[in-house]
Coordinates of C-alpha atoms in Angstrom, one line a residue:
M1 CA 98.4 119.2 129.3
S2 CA 96.0 117.6 127.0
A3 CA 97.4 115.1 124.5
T4 CA 95.1 116.0 121.6
R5 CA 96.9 116.9 118.4
T6 CA 94.0 118.7 116.8
P7 CA 94.1 122.4 117.8
S8 CA 90.9 124.1 118.8
Y9 CA 91.8 127.2 116.7
E10 CA 94.1 128.0 113.9
V11 CA 95.3 131.2 115.6
L12 CA 95.0 132.3 119.3
V13 CA 95.6 136.0 120.0
I14 CA 96.3 137.0 123.5
G15 CA 95.2 140.6 124.2
A16 CA 92.1 142.4 123.1
G17 CA 93.6 145.9 123.1
F18 CA 94.4 147.7 119.9
G19 CA 97.1 145.1 119.2
G20 CA 94.7 142.2 119.4
L21 CA 92.0 144.1 117.4
G22 CA 94.6 145.0 114.7
T23 CA 95.7 141.4 114.6
G24 CA 92.2 140.1 114.2
T25 CA 91.6 142.4 111.4
A26 CA 94.8 141.4 109.6
L27 CA 93.9 137.8 110.0
R28 CA 90.5 138.3 108.5
R29 CA 92.0 140.2 105.6
A30 CA 94.3 137.3 105.0
G31 CA 91.3 134.9 104.8
I32 CA 91.9 133.4 108.2
E33 CA 88.7 133.0 110.2
N34 CA 89.4 130.2 112.7
F35 CA 90.9 132.4 115.5
L36 CA 90.1 133.5 119.0
I37 CA 91.1 136.7 120.9
I38 CA 91.3 136.4 124.7
D39 CA 91.8 139.1 127.3
K40 CA 91.8 139.3 131.1
W41 CA 89.7 142.5 131.0
D42 CA 85.9 142.3 130.6
R43 CA 85.9 144.6 127.5
V44 CA 88.2 145.5 124.7
G45 CA 90.7 148.3 124.9
G46 CA 93.6 146.9 126.8
T47 CA 95.7 149.9 127.9
W48 CA 92.6 152.1 128.0
N49 CA 91.0 149.7 130.5
A50 CA 94.2 149.7 132.7
N51 CA 94.6 153.5 132.6
T52 CA 91.4 155.3 133.8
Y53 CA 93.0 157.8 136.2
P54 CA 91.7 161.5 136.3
G55 CA 92.9 163.4 133.2
V56 CA 93.8 160.3 131.1
A57 CA 93.9 161.2 127.4
V58 CA 95.7 160.2 124.3
D59 CA 99.0 162.0 123.8
V60 CA 99.0 161.9 120.0
P61 CA 96.2 163.7 118.1
S62 CA 93.0 161.9 118.0
P63 CA 92.7 161.9 114.1
I64 CA 95.8 159.8 113.8
Y65 CA 95.1 157.5 116.8
N66 CA 93.0 155.2 114.7
F67 CA 93.6 152.4 112.2
S68 CA 94.1 153.2 108.5
F69 CA 91.3 150.7 107.7
Q70 CA 88.8 152.4 110.1
Q71 CA 89.4 156.0 110.5
R72 CA 87.1 157.7 113.0
S73 CA 86.0 161.2 112.1
H74 CA 84.1 162.2 115.3
W75 CA 86.1 163.3 118.4
S76 CA 85.3 165.7 121.1
R77 CA 88.8 167.1 121.2
F78 CA 92.0 167.1 119.1
F79 CA 93.5 165.0 122.0
A80 CA 90.6 162.8 123.0
P81 CA 90.0 161.6 126.6
G82 CA 90.6 157.9 127.4
T83 CA 86.9 157.0 127.5
E84 CA 86.6 158.0 123.8
I85 CA 89.6 155.9 122.8
Q86 CA 88.1 152.9 124.6
R87 CA 84.8 153.5 122.8
Y88 CA 86.7 153.6 119.5
A89 CA 88.1 150.1 120.3
E90 CA 84.5 148.9 120.8
E91 CA 83.6 150.3 117.4
V92 CA 86.6 148.5 115.7
A93 CA 85.5 145.2 117.3
D94 CA 82.0 145.7 115.9
R95 CA 82.7 147.0 112.4
Q96 CA 85.6 144.5 111.7
G97 CA 83.4 141.5 112.7
L98 CA 85.5 140.6 115.7
R99 CA 82.9 140.5 118.4
G100 CA 82.2 136.8 117.9
K101 CA 85.9 136.1 118.1
L102 CA 86.3 137.4 121.6
R103 CA 86.5 135.6 124.9
L104 CA 86.8 138.3 127.6
G105 CA 87.6 138.0 131.3
C106 CA 90.0 135.2 130.3
G107 CA 93.7 135.9 130.5
A108 CA 96.6 133.7 129.7
T109 CA 98.6 132.2 132.6
E110 CA 101.0 129.9 130.6
A111 CA 101.8 129.0 127.0
R112 CA 103.7 125.9 125.9
F113 CA 104.7 124.7 122.5
D114 CA 103.8 121.1 121.7
E115 CA 106.8 120.1 119.4
A116 CA 105.2 116.8 118.4
A117 CA 101.9 118.3 117.2
D118 CA 103.2 121.7 116.1
L119 CA 100.7 123.7 118.2
W120 CA 100.5 125.9 121.2
R121 CA 98.7 125.0 124.4
V122 CA 97.6 127.9 126.6
R123 CA 96.3 127.8 130.1
T124 CA 93.9 130.5 131.0
S125 CA 92.8 132.3 134.2
D126 CA 89.5 130.5 134.2
G127 CA 91.3 127.1 134.4
A128 CA 90.7 126.1 130.7
E129 CA 93.2 124.9 128.2
L130 CA 93.2 126.3 124.6
S131 CA 95.1 125.0 121.7
A132 CA 96.1 126.7 118.5
R133 CA 98.4 126.1 115.6
F134 CA 99.7 129.7 115.8
L135 CA 100.0 132.1 118.8
V136 CA 100.1 135.9 118.6
S137 CA 101.1 137.8 121.8
A138 CA 99.3 141.2 121.6
V139 CA 99.8 142.2 125.3
G140 CA 100.6 145.9 125.3
A141 CA 103.8 147.3 126.7
L142 CA 102.0 149.8 129.0
E143 CA 100.1 147.0 130.9
Q144 CA 102.1 145.9 133.9
P145 CA 102.5 148.7 136.5
K146 CA 106.0 149.3 137.9
P147 CA 105.7 149.9 141.6
P148 CA 108.4 152.2 143.2
A149 CA 111.2 150.4 145.0
I150 CA 110.9 152.5 148.2
P151 CA 111.6 150.9 151.6
D152 CA 108.6 150.2 154.0
I153 CA 106.0 151.0 151.4
D154 CA 103.9 148.1 152.8
T155 CA 103.7 149.9 156.2
Y156 CA 101.8 152.9 154.8
S157 CA 98.3 152.9 156.2
G158 CA 96.7 155.5 153.9
T159 CA 95.3 155.0 150.4
L160 CA 98.0 153.8 148.0
M161 CA 97.4 153.3 144.3
H162 CA 99.2 153.1 141.0
T163 CA 97.8 155.2 138.2
A164 CA 97.3 152.1 136.1
R165 CA 95.1 150.6 138.8
W166 CA 93.0 153.6 139.7
D167 CA 90.4 153.0 142.4
H168 CA 87.5 155.4 141.6
S169 CA 85.8 154.6 144.9
R170 CA 88.6 156.6 146.6
D171 CA 87.7 160.3 147.1
Y172 CA 90.7 162.7 147.0
R173 CA 88.7 165.9 147.4
G174 CA 89.9 167.9 150.4
K175 CA 92.7 165.4 151.1
R176 CA 96.5 165.6 151.5
V177 CA 97.7 163.8 148.4
A178 CA 101.2 162.9 147.2
V179 CA 102.2 161.9 143.7
I180 CA 105.4 160.0 143.1
G181 CA 106.8 160.4 139.6
T182 CA 106.7 163.1 136.9
G183 CA 106.5 161.1 133.7
A184 CA 103.9 161.3 130.9
T185 CA 101.1 159.9 133.1
A186 CA 101.9 162.2 136.0
L187 CA 101.7 165.1 133.6
Q188 CA 98.0 164.3 133.0
V189 CA 97.0 163.4 136.6
I190 CA 98.8 166.1 138.6
P191 CA 96.7 169.0 137.3
K192 CA 93.5 167.1 137.8
L193 CA 94.4 166.2 141.4
A194 CA 95.4 169.8 142.1
E195 CA 91.9 171.0 141.3
Q196 CA 90.3 169.3 144.3
A197 CA 93.0 168.1 146.7
A198 CA 93.5 170.3 149.8
Q199 CA 97.3 169.8 149.5
L200 CA 99.2 168.2 146.6
T201 CA 102.9 167.2 147.0
V202 CA 104.8 165.9 144.0
F203 CA 108.0 163.9 144.4
Q204 CA 110.2 164.4 141.4
R205 CA 113.2 162.2 140.7
T206 CA 113.8 163.2 137.1
A207 CA 112.3 166.2 135.3
I208 CA 110.6 165.8 132.0
W209 CA 110.7 167.7 128.7
V210 CA 107.3 169.2 128.1
A211 CA 105.9 170.9 125.0
P212 CA 102.7 172.9 124.7
K213 CA 99.7 170.9 123.8
P214 CA 97.8 172.1 120.7
D215 CA 94.5 170.8 122.1
F216 CA 91.1 172.2 121.3
P217 CA 87.5 171.1 120.9
L218 CA 87.0 169.8 117.4
G219 CA 83.3 170.8 117.3
A220 CA 80.9 170.3 114.5
A221 CA 83.1 172.1 111.9
G222 CA 86.2 170.1 112.7
N223 CA 84.4 166.8 112.6
R224 CA 82.7 167.7 109.4
M225 CA 86.1 168.4 107.9
L226 CA 87.2 164.9 109.1
D227 CA 84.2 163.4 107.4
F228 CA 85.7 164.4 104.1
P229 CA 88.0 161.4 103.4
P230 CA 90.8 163.3 101.5
A231 CA 91.0 165.8 104.4
Q232 CA 91.0 163.0 107.0
Q233 CA 93.8 161.1 105.2
A234 CA 95.9 164.2 104.8
V235 CA 95.5 165.0 108.6
R236 CA 96.4 161.5 109.4
L237 CA 99.5 161.5 107.2
I238 CA 100.8 164.9 108.3
G239 CA 100.0 164.1 112.0
N240 CA 101.9 160.7 111.9
V241 CA 104.9 162.4 110.3
A242 CA 104.9 165.1 112.9
V243 CA 104.5 162.8 115.9
N244 CA 107.2 160.5 114.5
A245 CA 109.5 163.5 114.2
F246 CA 108.8 164.8 117.7
L247 CA 109.3 161.4 119.4
G248 CA 111.8 159.6 117.2
L249 CA 113.6 161.9 114.7
G250 CA 116.8 162.0 116.8
L251 CA 116.8 158.2 117.0
A252 CA 116.3 157.7 113.3
L253 CA 119.1 160.1 112.6
S254 CA 121.6 158.0 114.6
D255 CA 124.0 157.8 111.7
Y256 CA 124.4 161.6 111.6
P257 CA 125.5 162.6 115.1
R258 CA 126.1 166.3 114.3
L259 CA 122.7 166.7 112.7
T260 CA 121.1 164.8 115.6
S261 CA 122.8 167.2 118.1
A262 CA 121.6 170.2 116.2
V263 CA 118.0 169.0 116.0
L264 CA 118.0 168.1 119.7
G265 CA 119.6 171.4 120.7
T266 CA 117.0 173.4 118.8
G267 CA 114.2 171.4 120.4
E268 CA 115.6 171.9 123.9
A269 CA 115.9 175.7 123.3
V270 CA 112.2 175.8 122.2
L271 CA 111.0 173.8 125.2
K272 CA 113.1 175.9 127.7
A273 CA 111.5 179.0 126.2
Y274 CA 108.1 177.4 126.7
L275 CA 108.9 176.6 130.4
F276 CA 110.0 180.3 130.9
T277 CA 106.6 181.5 129.7
Q278 CA 104.9 179.2 132.3
I279 CA 107.2 179.5 135.3
R280 CA 108.9 182.8 136.2
D281 CA 110.3 181.7 139.6
R282 CA 114.0 180.9 138.8
T283 CA 114.4 178.2 141.5
L284 CA 111.2 176.4 140.5
R285 CA 112.1 176.7 136.8
R286 CA 115.5 175.2 137.4
A287 CA 114.0 172.3 139.3
L288 CA 111.6 171.6 136.4
T289 CA 114.4 171.7 133.8
P290 CA 115.7 168.3 132.7
T291 CA 119.5 167.8 133.0
Y292 CA 119.5 165.2 130.2
R293 CA 119.1 165.6 126.4
L294 CA 115.7 165.9 124.8
G295 CA 114.6 162.5 123.6
C296 CA 116.4 160.4 126.3
K297 CA 113.0 159.9 127.8
R298 CA 109.7 160.1 126.0
P299 CA 108.8 163.8 125.9
S300 CA 105.2 164.8 126.6
I301 CA 102.8 167.7 126.1
S302 CA 100.7 169.7 128.5
N303 CA 99.2 173.2 128.8
A304 CA 98.5 172.8 132.5
Y305 CA 101.4 170.9 134.1
F306 CA 103.9 173.7 134.7
R307 CA 101.4 176.2 135.9
T308 CA 100.0 173.7 138.5
Y309 CA 103.2 174.2 140.5
T310 CA 102.5 178.0 140.8
R311 CA 99.3 177.2 142.9
P312 CA 99.8 177.8 146.6
H313 CA 98.7 174.4 147.7
V314 CA 101.0 172.5 145.4
D315 CA 104.6 171.6 146.3
L316 CA 107.4 170.1 144.2
I317 CA 109.9 168.0 146.2
T318 CA 113.2 167.0 144.5
T319 CA 114.9 165.6 147.7
P320 CA 115.0 161.8 147.3
I321 CA 112.6 159.7 149.3
E322 CA 114.1 157.7 152.1
R323 CA 111.2 155.5 153.1
F324 CA 107.5 155.3 153.7
T325 CA 106.0 155.5 157.2
P326 CA 102.6 154.4 158.4
G327 CA 101.4 158.0 158.0
G328 CA 103.3 159.3 155.0
I329 CA 106.8 159.7 153.5
R330 CA 110.2 160.6 154.9
T331 CA 112.8 162.2 152.6
E332 CA 116.6 161.9 152.9
D333 CA 116.8 165.4 154.5
G334 CA 114.9 163.9 157.5
E335 CA 111.6 165.8 156.8
H336 CA 108.5 163.8 157.3
R337 CA 105.2 164.6 155.5
E338 CA 101.9 163.0 156.2
F339 CA 99.4 162.1 153.5
D340 CA 95.9 160.7 153.2
M341 CA 96.6 159.3 149.8
V342 CA 99.7 158.4 147.8
V343 CA 99.6 158.0 144.0
T344 CA 102.5 156.2 142.3
A345 CA 102.9 157.4 138.8
T346 CA 106.0 155.3 138.3
G347 CA 105.3 153.8 134.8
F348 CA 105.3 150.3 133.5
Q349 CA 107.6 147.2 133.3
V350 CA 108.7 147.6 129.7
M351 CA 111.0 144.8 128.5
D352 CA 111.5 143.7 132.1
K353 CA 112.0 140.1 133.2
G354 CA 108.7 138.4 133.9
A355 CA 106.6 141.2 132.4
T356 CA 107.1 140.9 128.6
P357 CA 104.8 138.9 128.3
P358 CA 103.5 138.7 131.9
Y359 CA 103.1 134.9 131.8
P360 CA 105.6 132.1 131.2
V361 CA 106.0 130.9 127.5
Y362 CA 107.8 127.6 126.8
G363 CA 109.2 127.0 123.4
C364 CA 111.3 124.2 121.8
G365 CA 113.2 122.2 124.3
G366 CA 111.2 123.7 127.2
I367 CA 113.1 127.1 126.9
E368 CA 111.2 129.8 128.7
L369 CA 111.0 133.1 126.8
G370 CA 111.6 135.4 129.7
E371 CA 114.6 133.3 130.7
F372 CA 115.9 133.2 127.2
W373 CA 115.7 137.0 126.8
D374 CA 117.3 137.5 130.3
T375 CA 120.2 135.3 129.3
H376 CA 120.7 136.2 125.6
K377 CA 119.2 139.8 125.6
Y378 CA 115.8 140.8 124.3
Q379 CA 115.6 140.1 120.5
A380 CA 113.0 139.3 117.8
Y381 CA 113.1 139.5 114.1
E382 CA 111.4 142.7 113.0
G383 CA 110.1 142.8 116.6
V384 CA 107.9 139.7 115.8
S385 CA 109.6 136.3 115.8
V386 CA 112.1 134.4 118.0
P387 CA 113.8 131.3 116.6
A388 CA 113.2 128.9 119.5
F389 CA 109.5 129.8 119.5
P390 CA 107.9 128.6 116.3
N391 CA 104.4 129.5 115.3
M392 CA 104.5 132.5 117.7
F393 CA 104.4 136.1 116.8
H394 CA 104.7 139.3 118.8
I395 CA 102.9 142.6 118.2
F396 CA 105.0 144.6 120.7
G397 CA 108.2 142.6 120.6
P398 CA 111.8 143.8 121.1
Y399 CA 113.3 146.1 118.5
G400 CA 109.9 146.5 116.8
Y401 CA 108.7 150.0 117.7
A402 CA 109.9 153.1 115.9
P403 CA 108.8 155.9 118.3
G404 CA 105.6 157.7 117.2
S405 CA 102.0 156.7 117.3
V406 CA 101.6 153.0 118.3
I407 CA 99.0 152.4 115.7
P408 CA 101.4 152.1 112.7
L409 CA 103.5 149.6 114.8
I410 CA 100.4 147.4 115.4
E411 CA 99.4 147.5 111.7
A412 CA 102.9 146.6 110.7
T413 CA 103.6 143.7 113.0
A414 CA 100.0 142.4 112.6
A415 CA 100.5 142.4 108.9
H416 CA 103.8 140.6 109.3
S417 CA 102.2 137.9 111.5
A418 CA 99.3 137.4 109.1
R419 CA 101.7 137.2 106.1
A420 CA 103.8 134.5 107.7
I421 CA 100.8 132.5 108.8
G422 CA 99.2 132.8 105.4
E423 CA 102.4 131.6 103.7
A424 CA 102.5 128.6 106.0
R425 CA 98.9 127.8 105.1
R426 CA 99.7 128.2 101.4
R427 CA 102.5 125.6 101.7
G428 CA 100.5 123.3 103.9
A429 CA 103.0 123.7 106.7
T430 CA 102.2 123.1 110.3
R431 CA 105.3 125.0 111.6
V432 CA 106.7 128.3 110.6
Q433 CA 110.0 129.4 112.3
I434 CA 112.3 132.3 111.7
R435 CA 115.7 131.2 110.4
Q436 CA 118.6 131.8 112.7
E437 CA 120.7 133.8 110.1
P438 CA 118.2 136.5 109.2
H439 CA 117.2 136.8 112.8
E440 CA 120.7 137.3 114.0
E441 CA 121.4 139.8 111.1
Y442 CA 118.4 141.8 112.1
F443 CA 119.2 141.7 115.8
A444 CA 122.8 142.7 115.2
R445 CA 121.8 145.6 112.9
M446 CA 119.2 147.0 115.3
Y447 CA 121.3 146.5 118.3
A448 CA 124.2 148.4 116.7
R449 CA 121.9 151.2 115.4
N450 CA 120.3 151.6 118.9
R451 CA 123.8 151.6 120.5
N452 CA 124.8 154.3 118.0
T453 CA 122.0 156.7 119.2
Y454 CA 122.4 159.5 121.6
L455 CA 120.7 157.4 124.2
F456 CA 124.0 155.6 124.8
K457 CA 126.4 158.4 124.2
Q458 CA 125.0 161.5 125.9
G459 CA 124.2 160.5 129.5
C460 CA 120.7 159.2 128.9
A461 CA 121.3 156.2 131.2
D462 CA 121.0 158.8 134.1
S463 CA 117.6 159.8 132.9
R464 CA 116.1 156.5 134.0
T465 CA 114.4 156.1 130.7
Y466 CA 112.3 153.0 129.9
Y467 CA 113.9 153.1 126.5
I468 CA 116.9 151.4 128.3
N469 CA 116.0 148.2 130.2
Y470 CA 117.5 146.5 133.2
Q471 CA 120.2 144.9 131.0
G472 CA 121.4 148.3 129.9
D473 CA 120.1 147.7 126.3
G474 CA 117.4 149.5 124.3
P475 CA 115.0 146.8 123.1
A476 CA 111.9 149.0 123.5
F477 CA 112.6 150.8 120.3
R478 CA 114.2 150.5 116.8
A479 CA 116.2 153.4 115.5
T480 CA 114.4 153.8 112.2
T481 CA 111.6 155.8 110.9
Q482 CA 108.1 154.5 111.1
A483 CA 108.0 154.3 107.4
G484 CA 110.9 151.9 107.5
M485 CA 109.2 149.9 110.1
Y486 CA 106.0 149.8 108.1
W487 CA 107.6 148.7 104.9
S488 CA 110.0 146.1 106.2
N489 CA 107.2 144.3 108.1
R490 CA 105.2 144.0 104.9
H491 CA 108.0 143.0 102.5
F492 CA 110.3 140.8 104.5
P493 CA 111.6 137.9 102.3
L494 CA 109.3 134.9 102.9
D495 CA 112.3 132.6 102.8
H496 CA 113.5 134.2 106.0
Y497 CA 111.2 131.7 107.6
R498 CA 111.4 127.9 107.5
Y499 CA 108.1 126.1 106.8
T500 CA 107.8 122.4 107.8
T501 CA 105.2 119.8 108.5
S502 CA 105.7 117.4 111.4
R503 CA 104.9 113.8 110.4
T504 CA 103.0 113.4 113.7
A505 CA 101.1 116.6 113.3
V506 CA 97.4 116.4 112.2
S507 CA 96.9 116.4 108.5
E508 CA 93.9 118.8 108.5
L509 CA 92.9 121.5 110.9
G510 CA 89.6 120.7 112.5
G511 CA 89.7 117.0 111.6
E512 CA 90.4 114.0 113.6
A513 CA 94.0 113.5 114.8
Q514 CA 95.7 111.6 112.0
P515 CA 99.4 111.2 112.1
V516 CA 100.6 111.2 108.5
G517 CA 103.5 108.9 109.2
A518 CA 105.4 107.1 111.9
S519 CA 108.5 109.3 111.6
R520 CA 108.7 112.6 113.6
S521 CA 111.2 114.1 111.1
P522 CA 109.8 117.3 109.5
I523 CA 108.9 117.7 105.9
T524 CA 110.5 120.9 104.7
H525 CA 108.6 123.2 102.3
P526 CA 111.1 125.1 100.2

């Protein structure tokens, strides 16, 4: 890589989804202007570019799926379709003055920390090298598709696609279609496919808890109400509390197992009652009833999912798949079914080796981040910083996310990153690095709290949840409330980080490379 010691940018942000846009806004609010946001997609939106399958929509209410600093008041529905969410991302880029900070169609392929110059060097998909004092990884968790591990899948001769790589040139009308998976994505795509497919077969490995979806057109009256700032803020606050409770209350109450069990038991009873109102066939209802506790997997909402299985041309198959064939799928009972198109709704690689982030990152001593996490478990202080990787911050890092809307997470970790970078600037430091002791204390505390949740005590491992990764740990979440996540990322002690200036680092950003001394020993800023 280039030997220059003067970085091209003060901050480089990888990812122009909501994480990158939130980070860019936090940097500007901290008075940091010399930054660049790159993304492999040709437009902003991240996850909402990857996921464009039929029926895609936000699964938290639209009025809360927006930033606190730019609340949108006009939505077509209470749960907006994906196209509107992507459009909102464009609005954020424009209103927050980020359009001139973007380089799209340019993804990262490798990042390497230059220890002598205290800067990051990043290779991109267009063959360029970018350098920056600080690096922020804002690649979303729902970005890398997870293909099913089914034998002979490469032999299938029909149309095969993952929901996160939907090919809109493929017509499924009047076709024999199979869907593998019954998670939150499948919940949205299955009813849509059923409307036009001649035959739809759904292969279910694990049932999902489903709640009714309080969706409705907002209309002129609803949007006028949201135009009134106090009403909009009240809806956003109440909505965030409700979503956090629905998705993460049981995890946050990990210190109170009896209360947790009572809350989950009540929720399960309510959702079973809802299933009964949708499906009267006892055998079908039993097949669609989860055998694990509510909350083991991310629950979802739908008004159409269950009723889709009552349609005569829709089949639910719970027999495990044995293998693919050139013409279709064979199950373990020996039955073979032929399909024109197979859709894999099998989720994403969340906290999987080589996928978080999806490019190699080399820190101090040449340590590669994925290898480090694979060997030492996934860990990051407040979900943001890792000791051997100075000047690097994560928006969706391990033990960062308190289940709920992802927007509060982004605002919290972006604020954390901007605060640490701002403090380094104030001290004139070229390197900011999380200290080992506070990092280990946070990791130990979050690891213990996560292990104390029902996920590890009530058979959730059998639910195949992405909350538990390939190592048998739960780094995809933190067992706290979102309020706790929000507060701690904004008020962490600044001395939890070490601020130093390398004697061989450049003396002034943007100037000529000027070593300030012959020694490479760092100057520590107390």
